[in-house]
C-alpha positions as protocol buffer text, in pm:
chain_id: "A"
residue {
  index: 1
  type: MET
  ca { x: 0 y: 0 z: 0 }
}
residue {
  index: 2
  type: THR
  ca { x: 200 y: 302 z: 126 }
}
residue {
  index: 3
  type: GLN
  ca { x: 544 y: 303 z: 278 }
}
residue {
  index: 4
  type: VAL
  ca { x: 565 y: 513 z: 596 }
}
residue {
  index: 5
  type: THR
  ca { x: 827 y: 592 z: 858 }
}
residue {
  index: 6
  type: ALA
  ca { x: 740 y: 495 z: 1214 }
}
residue {
  index: 7
  type: ARG
  ca { x: 922 y: 707 z: 1470 }
}
residue {
  index: 8
  type: LEU
  ca { x: 877 y: 474 z: 1766 }
}
residue {
  index: 9
  type: TYR
  ca { x: 753 y: 123 z: 1851 }
}
residue {
  index: 10
  type: LYS
  ca { x: 784 y: -33 z: 2197 }
}
residue {
  index: 11
  type: GLN
  ca { x: 730 y: -397 z: 2287 }
}
residue {
  index: 12
  type: GLY
  ca { x: 823 y: -489 z: 2643 }
}
residue {
  index: 13
  type: ASP
  ca { x: 1169 y: -349 z: 2713 }
}
residue {
  index: 14
  type: LYS
  ca { x: 1269 y: -327 z: 2344 }
}
residue {
  index: 15
  type: VAL
  ca { x: 1235 y: -6 z: 2144 }
}
residue {
  index: 16
  type: TRP
  ca { x: 1256 y: 45 z: 1766 }
}
residue {
  index: 17
  type: ARG
  ca { x: 1302 y: 396 z: 1625 }
}
residue {
  index: 18
  type: ASP
  ca { x: 1273 y: 548 z: 1278 }
}
residue {
  index: 19
  type: PHE
  ca { x: 1203 y: 243 z: 1063 }
}
residue {
  index: 20
  type: LYS
  ca { x: 1019 y: 203 z: 734 }
}
residue {
  index: 21
  type: ALA
  ca { x: 713 y: -21 z: 699 }
}
residue {
  index: 22
  type: GLU
  ca { x: 413 y: -69 z: 472 }
}
residue {
  index: 23
  type: LEU
  ca { x: 82 y: 80 z: 585 }
}
residue {
  index: 24
  type: ILE
  ca { x: -186 y: -192 z: 578 }
}
residue {
  index: 25
  type: THR
  ca { x: -489 y: -50 z: 761 }
}
residue {
  index: 26
  type: ARG
  ca { x: -578 y: 285 z: 917 }
}
residue {
  index: 27
  type: TYR
  ca { x: -791 y: 318 z: 1227 }
}
residue {
  index: 28
  type: GLU
  ca { x: -909 y: 622 z: 1422 }
}
residue {
  index: 29
  type: ASN
  ca { x: -598 y: 647 z: 1643 }
}
residue {
  index: 30
  type: ALA
  ca { x: -375 y: 364 z: 1520 }
}
residue {
  index: 31
  type: ALA
  ca { x: -248 y: 187 z: 1210 }
}
residue {
  index: 32
  type: ILE
  ca { x: -138 y: -165 z: 1121 }
}
residue {
  index: 33
  type: LEU
  ca { x: 204 y: -183 z: 957 }
}
residue {
  index: 34
  type: ASP
  ca { x: 365 y: -469 z: 762 }
}
residue {
  index: 35
  type: ILE
  ca { x: 725 y: -509 z: 881 }
}
residue {
  index: 36
  type: SER
  ca { x: 819 y: -802 z: 653 }
}
residue {
  index: 37
  type: GLU
  ca { x: 1047 y: -576 z: 440 }
}
residue {
  index: 38
  type: SER
  ca { x: 1174 y: -363 z: 729 }
}
residue {
  index: 39
  type: GLU
  ca { x: 1543 y: -390 z: 815 }
}
residue {
  index: 40
  type: ALA
  ca { x: 1499 y: -270 z: 1174 }
}
residue {
  index: 41
  type: PHE
  ca { x: 1347 y: -602 z: 1289 }
}
residue {
  index: 42
  type: SER
  ca { x: 1531 y: -933 z: 1301 }
}
residue {
  index: 43
  type: LYS
  ca { x: 1392 y: -1251 z: 1141 }
}
residue {
  index: 44
  type: ILE
  ca { x: 1289 y: -1385 z: 1481 }
}
residue {
  index: 45
  type: GLU
  ca { x: 1113 y: -1061 z: 1576 }
}
residue {
  index: 46
  type: LYS
  ca { x: 925 y: -1059 z: 1245 }
}
residue {
  index: 47
  type: GLN
  ca { x: 809 y: -1415 z: 1312 }
}
residue {
  index: 48
  type: GLU
  ca { x: 702 y: -1327 z: 1668 }
}
residue {
  index: 49
  type: PHE
  ca { x: 501 y: -1030 z: 1543 }
}
residue {
  index: 50
  type: ASN
  ca { x: 368 y: -1227 z: 1243 }
}
residue {
  index: 51
  type: ASN
  ca { x: 509 y: -950 z: 1018 }
}
residue {
  index: 52
  type: LEU
  ca { x: 245 y: -707 z: 1152 }
}
residue {
  index: 53
  type: ILE
  ca { x: 254 y: -443 z: 1424 }
}
residue {
  index: 54
  type: VAL
  ca { x: 4 y: -187 z: 1549 }
}
residue {
  index: 55
  type: VAL
  ca { x: 138 y: 163 z: 1612 }
}
residue {
  index: 56
  type: SER
  ca { x: -19 y: 489 z: 1721 }
}
residue {
  index: 57
  type: LYS
  ca { x: -89 y: 742 z: 1445 }
}
residue {
  index: 58
  type: LYS
  ca { x: 119 y: 989 z: 1643 }
}
residue {
  index: 59
  type: ALA
  ca { x: 423 y: 765 z: 1596 }
}
residue {
  index: 60
  type: ILE
  ca { x: 403 y: 782 z: 1215 }
}
residue {
  index: 61
  type: ALA
  ca { x: 601 y: 1058 z: 1042 }
}
residue {
  index: 62
  type: GLU
  ca { x: 387 y: 1084 z: 724 }
}
residue {
  index: 63
  type: LYS
  ca { x: 67 y: 1239 z: 858 }
}
residue {
  index: 64
  type: ARG
  ca { x: -100 y: 1252 z: 516 }
}
residue {
  index: 65
  type: ALA
  ca { x: -71 y: 876 z: 476 }
}
residue {
  index: 66
  type: VAL
  ca { x: -243 y: 793 z: 804 }
}
residue {
  index: 67
  type: ALA
  ca { x: -499 y: 1072 z: 777 }
}
residue {
  index: 68
  type: GLY
  ca { x: -640 y: 905 z: 467 }
}
residue {
  index: 69
  type: VAL
  ca { x: -587 y: 1206 z: 241 }
}
residue {
  index: 70
  type: ASP
  ca { x: -521 y: 1105 z: -117 }
}
residue {
  index: 71
  type: ASP
  ca { x: -320 y: 1320 z: -354 }
}
residue {
  index: 72
  type: SER
  ca { x: -636 y: 1376 z: -559 }
}
residue {
  index: 73
  type: ASP
  ca { x: -789 y: 1564 z: -263 }
}
residue {
  index: 74
  type: ILE
  ca { x: -505 y: 1815 z: -243 }
}
residue {
  index: 75
  type: LEU
  ca { x: -634 y: 2028 z: -531 }
}
residue {
  index: 76
  type: LYS
  ca { x: -993 y: 2019 z: -406 }
}
residue {
  index: 77
  type: THR
  ca { x: -883 y: 2126 z: -60 }
}
residue {
  index: 78
  type: SER
  ca { x: -674 y: 2417 z: -189 }
}
residue {
  index: 79
  type: VAL
  ca { x: -953 y: 2533 z: -420 }
}
residue {
  index: 80
  type: ASN
  ca { x: -1210 y: 2521 z: -139 }
}
residue {
  index: 81
  type: THR
  ca { x: -977 y: 2712 z: 92 }
}
residue {
  index: 82
  type: GLY
  ca { x: -923 y: 2975 z: -177 }
}
residue {
  index: 83
  type: LEU
  ca { x: -1296 y: 3012 z: -234 }
}
residue {
  index: 84
  type: LYS
  ca { x: -1357 y: 3054 z: 138 }
}
residue {
  index: 85
  type: LYS
  ca { x: -1092 y: 3327 z: 152 }
}
residue {
  index: 86
  type: ILE
  ca { x: -1251 y: 3508 z: -144 }
}
residue {
  index: 87
  type: SER
  ca { x: -1601 y: 3491 z: 5 }
}
residue {
  index: 88
  type: LYS
  ca { x: -1465 y: 3613 z: 341 }
}
residue {
  index: 89
  type: LYS
  ca { x: -1298 y: 3910 z: 168 }
}
residue {
  index: 90
  type: ARG
  ca { x: -1621 y: 3991 z: -16 }
}
residue {
  index: 91
  type: LYS
  ca { x: -1819 y: 3975 z: 306 }
}
residue {
  index: 92
  type: GLU
  ca { x: -1571 y: 4210 z: 473 }
}
residue {
  index: 93
  type: ALA
  ca { x: -1602 y: 4447 z: 176 }
}
residue {
  index: 94
  type: ARG
  ca { x: -1982 y: 4446 z: 206 }
}
residue {
  index: 95
  type: ALA
  ca { x: -1956 y: 4509 z: 579 }
}
residue {
  index: 96
  type: LYS
  ca { x: -1736 y: 4811 z: 505 }
}
residue {
  index: 97
  type: TYR
  ca { x: -2008 y: 4961 z: 283 }
}
residue {
  index: 98
  type: ALA
  ca { x: -2298 y: 4877 z: 517 }
}
residue {
  index: 99
  type: ARG
  ca { x: -2255 y: 5185 z: 737 }
}
residue {
  index: 100
  type: GLY
  ca { x: -2240 y: 5417 z: 436 }
}
residue {
  index: 101
  type: ILE
  ca { x: -2548 y: 5256 z: 282 }
}
residue {
  index: 102
  type: ALA
  ca { x: -2743 y: 5291 z: 606 }
}
residue {
  index: 103
  type: GLU
  ca { x: -2650 y: 5660 z: 628 }
}
residue {
  index: 104
  type: ALA
  ca { x: -2727 y: 5726 z: 260 }
}
residue {
  index: 105
  type: ALA
  ca { x: -3059 y: 5536 z: 281 }
}
residue {
  index: 106
  type: SER
  ca { x: -3178 y: 5762 z: 561 }
}
residue {
  index: 107
  type: GLN
  ca { x: -3093 y: 6078 z: 359 }
}
residue {
  index: 108
  type: CYS
  ca { x: -3199 y: 5976 z: 3 }
}
residue {
  index: 109
  type: ASP
  ca { x: -3542 y: 5930 z: -152 }
}
residue {
  index: 110
  type: THR
  ca { x: -3458 y: 5668 z: -415 }
}
residue {
  index: 111
  type: LEU
  ca { x: -3249 y: 5354 z: -441 }
}
residue {
  index: 112
  type: ILE
  ca { x: -3054 y: 5498 z: -733 }
}
residue {
  index: 113
  type: ASP
  ca { x: -2957 y: 5803 z: -526 }
}
residue {
  index: 114
  type: VAL
  ca { x: -2826 y: 5569 z: -254 }
}
residue {
  index: 115
  type: ALA
  ca { x: -2625 y: 5372 z: -512 }
}
residue {
  index: 116
  type: LYS
  ca { x: -2482 y: 5693 z: -664 }
}
residue {
  index: 117
  type: ARG
  ca { x: -2381 y: 5829 z: -324 }
}
residue {
  index: 118
  type: ILE
  ca { x: -2202 y: 5502 z: -235 }
}
residue {
  index: 119
  type: GLY
  ca { x: -2055 y: 5457 z: -582 }
}
residue {
  index: 120
  type: LYS
  ca { x: -2183 y: 5102 z: -627 }
}
residue {
  index: 121
  type: SER
  ca { x: -2458 y: 4934 z: -829 }
}
residue {
  index: 122
  type: THR
  ca { x: -2816 y: 4906 z: -708 }
}
residue {
  index: 123
  type: THR
  ca { x: -2778 y: 4528 z: -699 }
}
residue {
  index: 124
  type: PHE
  ca { x: -2482 y: 4556 z: -463 }
}
residue {
  index: 125
  type: VAL
  ca { x: -2674 y: 4804 z: -245 }
}
residue {
  index: 126
  type: LYS
  ca { x: -2974 y: 4568 z: -228 }
}
residue {
  index: 127
  type: ARG
  ca { x: -2753 y: 4269 z: -141 }
}
residue {
  index: 128
  type: VAL
  ca { x: -2574 y: 4454 z: 138 }
}
residue {
  index: 129
  type: ALA
  ca { x: -2901 y: 4599 z: 267 }
}
residue {
  index: 130
  type: SER
  ca { x: -3065 y: 4256 z: 285 }
}
residue {
  index: 131
  type: GLU
  ca { x: -2758 y: 4100 z: 449 }
}
residue {
  index: 132
  type: PHE
  ca { x: -2730 y: 4369 z: 717 }
}
residue {
  index: 133
  type: GLU
  ca { x: -3108 y: 4435 z: 740 }
}
residue {
  index: 134
  type: ILE
  ca { x: -3087 y: 4799 z: 629 }
}
residue {
  index: 135
  type: LYS
  ca { x: -3415 y: 4964 z: 530 }
}
residue {
  index: 136
  type: LEU
  ca { x: -3391 y: 5112 z: 182 }
}
residue {
  index: 137
  type: PRO
  ca { x: -3616 y: 5376 z: 19 }
}
residue {
  index: 138
  type: ARG
  ca { x: -3928 y: 5225 z: -140 }
}
residue {
  index: 139
  type: HIS
  ca { x: -3907 y: 5441 z: -452 }
}
residue {
  index: 140
  type: ASN
  ca { x: -3673 y: 5394 z: -745 }
}
residue {
  index: 141
  type: ASN
  ca { x: -3654 y: 5702 z: -971 }
}
residue {
  index: 142
  type: GLY
  ca { x: -3990 y: 5820 z: -848 }
}
residue {
  index: 143
  type: HIS
  ca { x: -4160 y: 5486 z: -927 }
}
residue {
  index: 144
  type: GLU
  ca { x: -4256 y: 5247 z: -651 }
}
residue {
  index: 145
  type: GLU
  ca { x: -4031 y: 4941 z: -627 }
}
residue {
  index: 146
  type: ILE
  ca { x: -4192 y: 4614 z: -739 }
}
residue {
  index: 147
  type: ALA
  ca { x: -4191 y: 4373 z: -445 }
}
residue {
  index: 148
  type: SER
  ca { x: -4131 y: 4061 z: -655 }
}
residue {
  index: 149
  type: ARG
  ca { x: -3781 y: 4175 z: -765 }
}
């Protein structure tokens, strides 16, 4: 399966450090390793352990291998993280304009006047107003706003 480096394995009074083994199975907090090809264990020790040992996940150096993350997930994870950062920046930008929209909405008669005063589109003003629950003028260029929009 996957070759990993185990930092530590203790059995009785014997200790093995920094050895390579094949990852067989992952569990929540442990993993089964195949030591048949490992040079750290003698032939007798391999027979005693039946070529398999169970080690803590903390004792394995390659965290990605025991976490169950495939290389195919790396791109998806980075893309999702990037999208979250972008949406967070956009939300912060909308929050920055919310105070100005609230002030302009109280002083202007139409939605277009509010948008002109802020320097943004009416769609942006509506989105920010709905997100931050800001009451906007009911008239748009002297005509009453249609509720279904």
